[in-house]
mmCIF file of C-alpha atoms in Angstrom:
data_model
loop_
_atom_site.group_PDB
_atom_site.id
_atom_site.type_symbol
_atom_site.label_atom_id
_atom_site.label_comp_id
_atom_site.label_asym_id
_atom_site.label_seq_id
_atom_site.Cartn_x
_atom_site.Cartn_y
_atom_site.Cartn_z
ATOM 1 C CA MET A 1 -1.968 0.450 13.006
ATOM 2 C CA VAL A 2 -4.391 1.313 10.197
ATOM 3 C CA ASN A 3 -3.716 4.635 8.485
ATOM 4 C CA TYR A 4 -7.219 6.071 8.812
ATOM 5 C CA GLY A 5 -5.839 9.572 8.157
ATOM 6 C CA LYS A 6 -4.819 8.597 4.630
ATOM 7 C CA TYR A 7 -8.256 7.101 3.980
ATOM 8 C CA ILE A 8 -10.029 10.252 5.199
ATOM 9 C CA LYS A 9 -7.747 12.578 3.233
ATOM 10 C CA ILE A 10 -8.190 10.661 -0.038
ATOM 11 C CA ASN A 11 -11.973 10.444 0.297
ATOM 12 C CA ARG A 12 -12.266 14.105 1.234
ATOM 13 C CA TYR A 13 -10.391 15.085 -1.930
ATOM 14 C CA LEU A 14 -12.420 12.741 -4.112
ATOM 15 C CA GLN A 15 -15.673 14.107 -2.685
ATOM 16 C CA LYS A 16 -14.415 17.698 -3.133
ATOM 17 C CA LYS A 17 -15.001 18.505 0.540
ATOM 18 C CA SER A 18 -12.989 21.204 2.270
ATOM 19 C CA ILE A 19 -11.554 20.694 5.747
ATOM 20 C CA SER A 20 -14.026 23.152 7.260
ATOM 21 C CA GLU A 21 -16.957 21.486 5.493
ATOM 22 C CA LEU A 22 -16.031 18.002 6.680
ATOM 23 C CA CYS A 23 -15.301 18.943 10.276
ATOM 24 C CA ASP A 24 -18.280 21.307 10.692
ATOM 25 C CA GLY A 25 -20.081 20.465 13.923
ATOM 26 C CA ILE A 26 -17.660 17.629 14.746
ATOM 27 C CA CYS A 27 -14.259 19.145 15.522
ATOM 28 C CA THR A 28 -11.939 22.045 14.756
ATOM 29 C CA PRO A 29 -10.033 22.244 11.436
ATOM 30 C CA SER A 30 -6.748 21.742 13.298
ATOM 31 C CA THR A 31 -8.076 18.508 14.828
ATOM 32 C CA LEU A 32 -9.084 17.216 11.394
ATOM 33 C CA SER A 33 -5.609 18.080 10.075
ATOM 34 C CA LYS A 34 -4.109 16.025 12.902
ATOM 35 C CA ILE A 35 -6.426 13.132 12.057
ATOM 36 C CA GLU A 36 -5.460 13.265 8.370
ATOM 37 C CA ASN A 37 -1.785 13.236 9.332
ATOM 38 C CA ASN A 38 -2.447 10.185 11.521
ATOM 39 C CA LYS A 39 -1.514 11.865 14.786
ATOM 40 C CA SER A 40 -2.177 9.805 17.901
ATOM 41 C CA ASN A 41 -4.260 10.738 20.948
ATOM 42 C CA ILE A 42 -7.332 11.733 18.912
ATOM 43 C CA ASN A 43 -10.706 10.833 20.400
ATOM 44 C CA PRO A 44 -11.989 7.760 18.473
ATOM 45 C CA LYS A 45 -15.535 9.161 18.640
ATOM 46 C CA ILE A 46 -14.447 12.137 16.525
ATOM 47 C CA ILE A 47 -12.780 9.839 13.977
ATOM 48 C CA ASN A 48 -15.927 7.701 13.785
ATOM 49 C CA GLN A 49 -18.085 10.782 13.155
ATOM 50 C CA ILE A 50 -15.769 11.873 10.335
ATOM 51 C CA LEU A 51 -15.821 8.379 8.795
ATOM 52 C CA GLU A 52 -19.611 8.168 9.003
ATOM 53 C CA ARG A 53 -19.994 11.543 7.303
ATOM 54 C CA LEU A 54 -17.618 10.492 4.522
ATOM 55 C CA SER A 55 -18.488 6.861 3.874
ATOM 56 C CA ASN A 56 -21.024 5.574 6.392
ATOM 57 C CA ILE A 57 -18.382 3.411 8.081
ATOM 58 C CA ASN A 58 -16.504 3.456 11.392
ATOM 59 C CA ILE A 59 -13.008 2.647 12.668
ATOM 60 C CA ASP A 60 -13.883 -1.016 13.271
ATOM 61 C CA ILE A 61 -15.025 -1.533 9.669
ATOM 62 C CA LEU A 62 -11.982 0.298 8.291
ATOM 63 C CA GLU A 63 -9.583 -1.743 10.436
ATOM 64 C CA SER A 64 -11.353 -5.038 9.715
ATOM 65 C CA ASN A 65 -11.274 -4.496 5.942
ATOM 66 C CA THR A 66 -7.655 -3.320 5.956
ATOM 67 C CA ASN A 67 -6.355 -6.183 8.089
ATOM 68 C CA ARG A 68 -8.285 -8.834 6.151
ATOM 69 C CA LEU A 69 -7.140 -7.533 2.755
ATOM 70 C CA LYS A 70 -3.503 -7.054 3.745
ATOM 71 C CA PRO A 71 -2.156 -10.535 2.720
ATOM 72 C CA VAL A 72 -3.604 -10.407 -0.820
ATOM 73 C CA THR A 73 -2.498 -6.786 -1.225
ATOM 74 C CA GLU A 74 1.098 -7.493 -0.201
ATOM 75 C CA LEU A 75 1.298 -10.606 -2.389
ATOM 76 C CA PHE A 76 -0.021 -8.698 -5.409
ATOM 77 C CA MET A 77 2.575 -5.964 -4.857
ATOM 78 C CA GLN A 78 5.384 -8.532 -4.549
ATOM 79 C CA ARG A 79 4.376 -10.105 -7.855
ATOM 80 C CA LEU A 80 4.001 -6.703 -9.483
ATOM 81 C CA MET A 81 7.533 -5.732 -8.440
ATOM 82 C CA LEU A 82 8.873 -8.891 -10.089
ATOM 83 C CA ASN A 83 6.496 -8.681 -13.075
ATOM 84 C CA LEU A 84 4.999 -12.095 -12.268
ATOM 85 C CA ASP A 85 1.515 -13.367 -13.131
ATOM 86 C CA ARG A 86 -1.076 -11.847 -10.776
ATOM 87 C CA SER A 87 -4.333 -12.610 -12.622
ATOM 88 C CA ASP A 88 -5.563 -14.965 -9.875
ATOM 89 C CA LEU A 89 -5.035 -12.266 -7.254
ATOM 90 C CA MET A 90 -6.715 -9.628 -9.413
ATOM 91 C CA ALA A 91 -9.860 -11.745 -9.523
ATOM 92 C CA LYS A 92 -9.963 -11.788 -5.705
ATOM 93 C CA ILE A 93 -9.296 -8.044 -5.538
ATOM 94 C CA GLU A 94 -12.170 -7.256 -7.913
ATOM 95 C CA GLU A 95 -14.512 -9.440 -5.852
ATOM 96 C CA GLU A 96 -13.572 -7.351 -2.820
ATOM 97 C CA GLN A 97 -13.978 -3.979 -4.570
ATOM 98 C CA SER A 98 -16.460 -2.562 -2.051
ATOM 99 C CA ASN A 99 -14.269 -3.565 0.886
ATOM 100 C CA TYR A 100 -11.122 -2.177 -0.777
ATOM 101 C CA LEU A 101 -12.866 1.168 -1.228
ATOM 102 C CA HIS A 102 -13.580 1.131 2.511
ATOM 103 C CA SER A 103 -10.045 0.267 3.595
ATOM 104 C CA GLU A 104 -6.598 1.826 3.778
ATOM 105 C CA TYR A 105 -5.897 0.248 0.364
ATOM 106 C CA ILE A 106 -8.234 2.452 -1.664
ATOM 107 C CA LEU A 107 -5.375 3.831 -3.798
ATOM 108 C CA PHE A 108 -3.823 0.396 -4.144
ATOM 109 C CA PHE A 109 -7.099 -0.898 -5.601
ATOM 110 C CA TYR A 110 -6.914 1.537 -8.515
ATOM 111 C CA ILE A 111 -3.200 0.895 -9.022
ATOM 112 C CA ALA A 112 -4.007 -2.828 -9.214
ATOM 113 C CA LYS A 113 -6.654 -2.152 -11.873
ATOM 114 C CA LEU A 114 -4.084 -0.333 -13.997
ATOM 115 C CA PHE A 115 -1.511 -3.113 -13.648
ATOM 116 C CA SER A 116 -3.849 -6.101 -13.735
ATOM 117 C CA ASN A 117 -2.313 -7.548 -16.912
ATOM 118 C CA PHE A 118 0.564 -10.016 -16.863
ATOM 119 C CA ASP A 119 3.394 -8.205 -18.629
ATOM 120 C CA LEU A 120 4.195 -4.923 -16.942
ATOM 121 C CA TYR A 121 5.985 -3.492 -19.954
ATOM 122 C CA HIS A 122 3.318 -4.270 -22.534
ATOM 123 C CA ILE A 123 0.760 -2.194 -20.692
ATOM 124 C CA ASN A 124 0.967 0.477 -23.405
ATOM 125 C CA ASN A 125 -0.425 -2.097 -25.865
ATOM 126 C CA LYS A 126 -3.768 -2.408 -24.104
ATOM 127 C CA ASP A 127 -6.514 -0.003 -23.212
ATOM 128 C CA ILE A 128 -5.767 1.887 -20.021
ATOM 129 C CA ASP A 129 -8.490 2.345 -17.415
ATOM 130 C CA GLU A 130 -8.562 6.114 -17.876
ATOM 131 C CA GLU A 131 -11.134 6.579 -15.115
ATOM 132 C CA ALA A 132 -8.842 4.873 -12.607
ATOM 133 C CA LEU A 133 -5.877 6.854 -13.905
ATOM 134 C CA ASP A 134 -7.724 10.168 -13.526
ATOM 135 C CA LEU A 135 -8.845 9.275 -10.022
ATOM 136 C CA ILE A 136 -5.323 8.337 -8.942
ATOM 137 C CA SER A 137 -3.882 11.517 -10.432
ATOM 138 C CA GLU A 138 -6.092 13.593 -8.131
ATOM 139 C CA VAL A 139 -4.795 12.031 -4.921
ATOM 140 C CA ILE A 140 -1.453 10.415 -5.805
ATOM 141 C CA GLU A 141 0.355 12.917 -3.571
ATOM 142 C CA PHE A 142 -1.068 10.988 -0.615
ATOM 143 C CA GLY A 143 0.159 7.642 -1.900
ATOM 144 C CA ASP A 144 2.886 5.549 -0.328
ATOM 145 C CA PHE A 145 6.122 4.772 -2.162
ATOM 146 C CA ASN A 146 4.680 1.724 -3.958
ATOM 147 C CA GLU A 147 1.685 3.650 -5.252
ATOM 148 C CA LEU A 148 3.742 6.673 -6.278
ATOM 149 C CA TYR A 149 6.326 4.494 -8.017
ATOM 150 C CA PHE A 150 3.904 2.514 -10.171
ATOM 151 C CA TYR A 151 1.793 5.550 -11.056
ATOM 152 C CA ASN A 152 4.891 7.366 -12.332
ATOM 153 C CA LEU A 153 6.164 4.212 -14.018
ATOM 154 C CA LEU A 154 2.908 3.941 -15.952
ATOM 155 C CA LYS A 155 3.323 7.475 -17.269
ATOM 156 C CA ILE A 156 6.864 6.663 -18.357
ATOM 157 C CA ILE A 157 5.871 3.410 -20.085
ATOM 158 C CA ARG A 158 3.260 5.235 -22.145
ATOM 159 C CA TYR A 159 5.848 7.568 -23.664
ATOM 160 C CA LYS A 160 6.887 6.626 -27.177
ATOM 161 C CA ASN A 161 10.279 8.352 -27.079
ATOM 162 C CA THR A 162 12.801 6.217 -25.168
ATOM 163 C CA ASN A 163 15.065 9.155 -24.355
ATOM 164 C CA ASN A 164 12.163 11.061 -22.835
ATOM 165 C CA ARG A 165 11.189 8.010 -20.836
ATOM 166 C CA LEU A 166 14.663 7.587 -19.395
ATOM 167 C CA ARG A 167 15.070 11.270 -18.639
ATOM 168 C CA ASP A 168 11.690 11.466 -16.940
ATOM 169 C CA PHE A 169 12.380 8.288 -15.016
ATOM 170 C CA LYS A 170 15.540 9.825 -13.564
ATOM 171 C CA LYS A 171 13.628 12.972 -12.691
ATOM 172 C CA ILE A 172 10.629 11.286 -11.066
ATOM 173 C CA ILE A 173 12.243 8.343 -9.314
ATOM 174 C CA ASP A 174 15.270 8.823 -7.092
ATOM 175 C CA GLY A 175 17.039 5.631 -8.105
ATOM 176 C CA ASP A 176 15.321 2.362 -8.954
ATOM 177 C CA LYS A 177 14.408 1.401 -5.401
ATOM 178 C CA HIS A 178 11.910 -1.249 -6.455
ATOM 179 C CA GLY A 179 14.404 -2.790 -8.819
ATOM 180 C CA TRP A 180 16.855 -3.149 -5.968
ATOM 181 C CA LEU A 181 14.148 -4.478 -3.634
ATOM 182 C CA SER A 182 13.415 -7.135 -6.249
ATOM 183 C CA TYR A 183 17.113 -7.918 -6.513
ATOM 184 C CA PHE A 184 17.503 -8.311 -2.736
ATOM 185 C CA TYR A 185 14.471 -10.607 -2.711
ATOM 186 C CA CYS A 186 16.145 -12.739 -5.405
ATOM 187 C CA ASP A 187 19.391 -12.701 -3.434
ATOM 188 C CA ASP A 188 17.534 -13.924 -0.338
ATOM 189 C CA LEU A 189 16.014 -16.782 -2.330
ATOM 190 C CA PHE A 190 19.485 -17.740 -3.546
ATOM 191 C CA HIS A 191 21.083 -17.699 -0.102
ATOM 192 C CA ASN A 192 18.165 -19.647 1.362
ATOM 193 C CA GLY A 193 18.765 -22.422 -1.152
ATOM 194 C CA ASN A 194 15.727 -21.756 -3.370
ATOM 195 C CA ILE A 195 17.898 -21.719 -6.483
ATOM 196 C CA ASN A 196 15.220 -22.366 -9.112
ATOM 197 C CA GLU A 197 12.968 -19.665 -7.680
ATOM 198 C CA ALA A 198 15.916 -17.280 -7.416
ATOM 199 C CA TYR A 199 16.847 -17.939 -11.041
ATOM 200 C CA MET A 200 13.349 -17.277 -12.395
ATOM 201 C CA ALA A 201 12.798 -14.199 -10.218
ATOM 202 C CA THR A 202 16.199 -12.769 -11.163
ATOM 203 C CA GLN A 203 15.397 -13.137 -14.859
ATOM 204 C CA LYS A 204 12.358 -10.912 -14.294
ATOM 205 C CA CYS A 205 14.434 -8.483 -12.255
ATOM 206 C CA TYR A 206 17.011 -8.361 -15.059
ATOM 207 C CA GLU A 207 14.281 -7.471 -17.550
ATOM 208 C CA LEU A 208 13.232 -4.641 -15.231
ATOM 209 C CA ALA A 209 16.831 -3.420 -15.015
ATOM 210 C CA CYS A 210 17.163 -3.447 -18.812
ATOM 211 C CA GLU A 211 13.890 -1.571 -19.234
ATOM 212 C CA ASN A 212 15.080 1.166 -16.867
ATOM 213 C CA CYS A 213 18.623 1.133 -18.293
ATOM 214 C CA ASN A 214 19.917 0.594 -14.744
ATOM 215 C CA ILE A 215 23.474 -0.562 -15.449
ATOM 216 C CA ASN A 216 24.363 -1.366 -11.833
ATOM 217 C CA LEU A 217 21.215 -3.424 -11.357
ATOM 218 C CA MET A 218 21.864 -5.227 -14.651
ATOM 219 C CA TYR A 219 25.314 -6.102 -13.324
ATOM 220 C CA GLY A 220 23.880 -7.442 -10.051
ATOM 221 C CA CYS A 221 21.260 -9.533 -11.828
ATOM 222 C CA LEU A 222 23.735 -10.984 -14.333
ATOM 223 C CA LEU A 223 26.079 -11.929 -11.527
ATOM 224 C CA LEU A 224 23.250 -13.614 -9.607
ATOM 225 C CA LEU A 225 22.039 -15.403 -12.745
ATOM 226 C CA GLY A 226 25.579 -16.698 -13.256
ATOM 227 C CA LEU A 227 25.716 -17.940 -9.660
ATOM 228 C CA CYS A 228 22.320 -19.623 -9.984
ATOM 229 C CA SER A 229 23.426 -21.320 -13.201
ATOM 230 C CA LEU A 230 26.534 -22.686 -11.487
ATOM 231 C CA GLU A 231 24.427 -24.012 -8.598
ATOM 232 C CA LEU A 232 22.122 -25.670 -11.130
ATOM 233 C CA SER A 233 25.186 -27.231 -12.825
ATOM 234 C CA ASN A 234 24.509 -25.363 -16.046
ATOM 235 C CA SER A 235 27.994 -24.157 -16.936
ATOM 236 C CA ASN A 236 26.993 -23.035 -20.447
ATOM 237 C CA GLU A 237 24.374 -20.688 -19.010
ATOM 238 C CA SER A 238 26.816 -19.306 -16.448
ATOM 239 C CA VAL A 239 29.372 -18.558 -19.174
ATOM 240 C CA LYS A 240 26.672 -16.714 -21.124
ATOM 241 C CA TYR A 241 25.799 -14.485 -18.161
ATOM 242 C CA PHE A 242 29.413 -13.777 -17.246
ATOM 243 C CA LYS A 243 30.088 -12.876 -20.883
ATOM 244 C CA LYS A 244 27.252 -10.363 -20.697
ATOM 245 C CA LEU A 245 28.893 -8.980 -17.572
ATOM 246 C CA GLU A 246 32.073 -8.405 -19.546
ATOM 247 C CA ASN A 247 30.026 -6.576 -22.173
ATOM 248 C CA LEU A 248 28.916 -4.130 -19.487
ATOM 249 C CA ALA A 249 32.531 -3.260 -18.657
ATOM 250 C CA PRO A 250 32.728 -0.145 -20.883
ATOM 251 C CA PHE A 251 29.804 1.381 -18.953
ATOM 252 C CA MET A 252 31.165 0.626 -15.481
ATOM 253 C CA LYS A 253 34.092 1.675 -13.352
ATOM 254 C CA TYR A 254 34.600 -1.885 -12.086
ATOM 255 C CA ASP A 255 37.195 -4.467 -13.061
ATOM 256 C CA ILE A 256 34.722 -7.129 -14.171
ATOM 257 C CA ASN A 257 37.092 -10.062 -13.625
ATOM 258 C CA PHE A 258 37.771 -8.822 -10.109
ATOM 259 C CA VAL A 259 34.048 -8.445 -9.445
ATOM 260 C CA ILE A 260 33.264 -11.942 -10.716
ATOM 261 C CA ASN A 261 36.078 -13.600 -8.758
ATOM 262 C CA TYR A 262 35.209 -11.755 -5.547
ATOM 263 C CA ASN A 263 31.479 -12.447 -5.688
ATOM 264 C CA LEU A 264 31.828 -16.080 -6.714
ATOM 265 C CA GLY A 265 34.525 -16.634 -4.098
ATOM 266 C CA ALA A 266 32.563 -14.932 -1.313
ATOM 267 C CA THR A 267 29.426 -16.902 -2.202
ATOM 268 C CA MET A 268 31.271 -20.223 -2.171
ATOM 269 C CA LEU A 269 32.960 -19.273 1.104
ATOM 270 C CA GLU A 270 29.617 -18.482 2.729
ATOM 271 C CA LYS A 271 28.373 -21.895 1.616
ATOM 272 C CA LYS A 272 31.549 -23.470 3.090
ATOM 273 C CA ASN A 273 32.584 -24.751 -0.330
ATOM 274 C CA ILE A 274 36.210 -23.978 0.500
ATOM 275 C CA GLU A 275 37.951 -25.430 -2.552
ATOM 276 C CA LYS A 276 35.760 -23.524 -5.000
ATOM 277 C CA ALA A 277 36.128 -20.393 -2.882
ATOM 278 C CA LYS A 278 39.904 -20.719 -3.065
ATOM 279 C CA TYR A 279 39.781 -21.116 -6.844
ATOM 280 C CA TYR A 280 38.138 -17.705 -7.210
ATOM 281 C CA LEU A 281 39.571 -15.768 -4.264
ATOM 282 C CA GLU A 282 43.244 -16.613 -4.766
ATOM 283 C CA ALA A 283 43.078 -14.652 -8.023
ATOM 284 C CA LEU A 284 42.646 -11.539 -5.855
ATOM 285 C CA GLU A 285 45.861 -12.018 -3.891
ATOM 286 C CA ALA A 286 48.053 -10.217 -6.414
ATOM 287 C CA ASN A 287 46.285 -6.921 -5.706
ATOM 288 C CA LYS A 288 47.618 -4.422 -3.195
ATOM 289 C CA TYR A 289 44.973 -3.285 -0.739
ATOM 290 C CA ASN A 290 45.047 0.153 0.824
ATOM 291 C CA TYR A 291 43.386 0.691 4.195
ATOM 292 C CA SER A 292 39.824 1.378 3.094
ATOM 293 C CA LEU A 293 36.454 -0.166 3.824
ATOM 294 C CA SER A 294 36.087 -1.529 0.293
ATOM 295 C CA SER A 295 39.493 -3.220 0.629
ATOM 296 C CA PHE A 296 38.487 -4.621 4.011
ATOM 297 C CA PHE A 297 35.706 -6.754 2.511
ATOM 298 C CA VAL A 298 38.183 -8.426 0.137
ATOM 299 C CA VAL A 299 40.876 -8.861 2.803
ATOM 300 C CA HIS A 300 38.292 -10.277 5.198
ATOM 301 C CA LYS A 301 37.307 -12.987 2.702
ATOM 302 C CA LEU A 302 40.968 -13.854 2.066
ATOM 303 C CA GLY A 303 41.707 -13.984 5.791
ATOM 304 C CA TYR A 304 38.638 -16.126 6.397
ATOM 305 C CA LEU A 305 39.574 -18.459 3.525
ATOM 306 C CA TYR A 306 43.142 -19.096 4.692
ATOM 307 C CA THR A 307 41.988 -19.487 8.286
ATOM 308 C CA GLU A 308 39.640 -22.253 7.113
ATOM 309 C CA LEU A 309 42.504 -23.831 5.143
ATOM 310 C CA LYS A 310 44.896 -23.449 8.111
ATOM 311 C CA GLU A 311 47.461 -21.733 5.900
ATOM 312 C CA TYR A 312 48.998 -19.890 8.844
ATOM 313 C CA GLU A 313 51.322 -17.490 7.058
ATOM 314 C CA LYS A 314 48.699 -16.139 4.684
ATOM 315 C CA ALA A 315 45.966 -16.121 7.326
ATOM 316 C CA ASN A 316 48.156 -14.156 9.749
ATOM 317 C CA TYR A 317 49.061 -11.667 7.012
ATOM 318 C CA TYR A 318 45.420 -10.791 6.404
ATOM 319 C CA ILE A 319 44.516 -10.841 10.110
ATOM 320 C CA ASN A 320 47.347 -8.372 10.755
ATOM 321 C CA TRP A 321 46.021 -6.196 7.921
ATOM 322 C CA ILE A 322 42.624 -6.101 9.667
ATOM 323 C CA ASN A 323 44.298 -5.227 12.990
ATOM 324 C CA GLU A 324 46.117 -2.323 11.345
ATOM 325 C CA PHE A 325 42.870 -1.202 9.731
ATOM 326 C CA VAL A 326 41.151 -1.285 13.152
ATOM 327 C CA SER A 327 43.503 1.383 14.481
ATOM 328 C CA LYS A 328 42.350 3.797 11.776
ATOM 329 C CA GLN A 329 38.608 3.545 12.506
ATOM 330 C CA ASP A 330 36.211 5.160 14.978
ATOM 331 C CA SER A 331 35.049 3.202 18.011
ATOM 332 C CA LYS A 332 31.764 1.966 16.522
ATOM 333 C CA ILE A 333 33.308 0.153 13.582
ATOM 334 C CA SER A 334 36.634 -0.662 15.267
ATOM 335 C CA ASN A 335 34.909 -2.731 17.964
ATOM 336 C CA LEU A 336 33.279 -4.928 15.320
ATOM 337 C CA LEU A 337 36.492 -5.205 13.298
ATOM 338 C CA LYS A 338 38.397 -6.254 16.430
ATOM 339 C CA LYS A 339 35.857 -9.019 17.107
ATOM 340 C CA ILE A 340 36.255 -10.239 13.520
ATOM 341 C CA SER A 341 40.036 -10.274 13.833
ATOM 342 C CA ASP A 342 39.951 -12.006 17.227
ATOM 343 C CA SER A 343 37.522 -14.682 16.019
ATOM 344 C CA LEU A 344 39.775 -15.485 13.045
ATOM 345 C CA THR A 345 42.831 -15.665 15.307
ATOM 346 C CA ILE A 346 41.121 -18.052 17.727
ATOM 347 C CA LYS A 347 39.808 -20.184 14.869
ATOM 348 C CA LEU A 348 43.304 -20.361 13.393
ATOM 349 C CA LYS A 349 45.127 -21.282 16.599
ATOM 350 C CA ASP A 350 42.634 -23.211 18.749
ATOM 351 C CA PRO A 351 41.672 -26.684 17.423
ATOM 352 C CA ASN A 352 38.720 -26.633 19.825
ATOM 353 C CA TYR A 353 37.686 -23.077 18.901
ATOM 354 C CA LEU A 354 33.954 -23.821 18.969
ATOM 355 C CA CYS A 355 34.136 -24.386 22.722
ATOM 356 C CA ASN A 356 36.191 -21.224 23.271
ATOM 357 C CA LYS A 357 33.973 -18.795 25.211
ATOM 358 C CA LYS A 358 35.521 -15.684 23.670
ATOM 359 C CA TYR A 359 35.082 -17.086 20.158
ATOM 360 C CA GLN A 360 31.423 -17.808 20.909
ATOM 361 C CA GLU A 361 30.877 -14.280 22.233
ATOM 362 C CA ASP A 362 32.708 -12.722 19.287
ATOM 363 C CA ILE A 363 30.672 -14.592 16.679
ATOM 364 C CA GLU A 364 27.406 -13.658 18.370
ATOM 365 C CA PHE A 365 28.498 -10.011 18.560
ATOM 366 C CA ILE A 366 29.513 -9.998 14.874
ATOM 367 C CA PHE A 367 26.192 -11.466 13.800
ATOM 368 C CA GLN A 368 24.133 -9.086 15.932
ATOM 369 C CA ASN A 369 25.956 -5.901 14.869
ATOM 370 C CA SER A 370 27.236 -6.414 11.331
ATOM 371 C CA GLN A 371 23.974 -5.580 9.555
ATOM 372 C CA SER A 372 23.665 -2.114 11.107
ATOM 373 C CA ILE A 373 27.355 -1.313 10.518
ATOM 374 C CA PHE A 374 28.032 -3.121 7.227
ATOM 375 C CA SER A 375 25.152 -4.874 5.493
ATOM 376 C CA TYR A 376 22.566 -7.635 5.639
ATOM 377 C CA GLY A 377 24.786 -9.716 3.347
ATOM 378 C CA PHE A 378 27.715 -9.449 5.758
ATOM 379 C CA GLN A 379 25.479 -10.587 8.600
ATOM 380 C CA LYS A 380 24.281 -13.596 6.589
ATOM 381 C CA PHE A 381 27.888 -14.513 5.853
ATOM 382 C CA TYR A 382 28.264 -15.292 9.580
ATOM 383 C CA LEU A 383 25.008 -17.239 9.891
ATOM 384 C CA ALA A 384 26.725 -20.631 9.490
ATOM 385 C CA ASP A 385 29.288 -19.725 12.178
ATOM 386 C CA LEU A 386 26.546 -18.614 14.550
ATOM 387 C CA GLU A 387 24.664 -21.828 13.859
ATOM 388 C CA GLU A 388 27.731 -23.860 14.921
ATOM 389 C CA VAL A 389 28.059 -21.813 18.117
ATOM 390 C CA TYR A 390 24.378 -22.063 19.056
ATOM 391 C CA LEU A 391 24.339 -25.808 18.419
ATOM 392 C CA ILE A 392 27.348 -26.267 20.715
ATOM 393 C CA GLN A 393 25.588 -24.126 23.331
ATOM 394 C CA ARG A 394 22.297 -25.993 22.766
ATOM 395 C CA ARG A 395 20.480 -22.723 22.133
ATOM 396 C CA TYR A 396 18.039 -24.367 19.756
ATOM 397 C CA LYS A 397 15.135 -22.026 20.409
ATOM 398 C CA GLU A 398 17.191 -18.912 19.608
ATOM 399 C CA LEU A 399 18.590 -20.551 16.483
ATOM 400 C CA TYR A 400 15.075 -21.423 15.353
ATOM 401 C CA TYR A 401 14.003 -17.821 15.951
ATOM 402 C CA ILE A 402 16.899 -16.475 13.856
ATOM 403 C CA TYR A 403 16.101 -18.792 10.953
ATOM 404 C CA ARG A 404 12.498 -17.637 11.051
ATOM 405 C CA HIS A 405 13.364 -13.954 10.920
ATOM 406 C CA ILE A 406 16.533 -13.597 8.863
#
């Protein structure tokens, strides 16, 4: 649904019209407030009268412009987040200036003008469109997260004093959400097999993390760059990135060697590269794991590994650990943990486990519920298992749907 309320509110402020002035003879001030806050059940005729008074347009024109411009707008924002070249898109956006100014993306248009150049962090070396900046500053409070983020980021970039920039960044932005969104996008590319794209995008994300002095994001990017390098058979590059990870150790509470072994092992395990997974994960066996959620993720990977290898003693040890952990959890998480434990037990003991009805049901349950309880990454870990189950069940249409939407 098009956010016509945002459009009306921004234009009213830019035209210096009060609520009573704009709604005079059309509706009550309270009705206009509801319209600006995008409340439903407002008579479309009233909205059209407001739009005509403001901009000589109607709902149909606003919706048509917004829907038509949406693909280019979203693509520009994706490239902006990753600091990728967007000059070709900017040319299209400028051609559509009139339509952008009569769409939901009016604020986006001015943000795009500010960030039209290629390198996000050299923007302070070129002339800023001060007119666009002044206009945005008047109505930025009505912007969405993207618009608010990049407006504040521009102010930070223009500071000459690095300490001030970092302090103000922490004050204005509650965590580097866009940095992490970029990282998750890179992670998706990696897990979908687009290794070259993941590598290039992660390099940009790493630059963003360094600029914002986001140590945790730097760690994530370096780890992903190391994984990409291994997949691309570039061992020298991977060593370089893992060495940089070690250099971050003084700033982090993590055991870097543990982090590297766990992440490499879990990644190889997800890809069913069992021998490589064992090489990394067996280094974690010497640790003692208390009954905590963070320990569970490590124990789960070890249990999964030794189930795949049919090393019964070790597999049973970790499955029993999970069972003990289940008893200490509330019903929501314990149900999922029990399914995980049961699926590993069946896989360990039943040579024909793929045809086991309970195993099939457990895997489907794990896949459907693990994202909401644990994470998207945990859900994707079970994608290959679900694929095996659905192929056995000949549920090709559902499998196709999952691959389209995950």
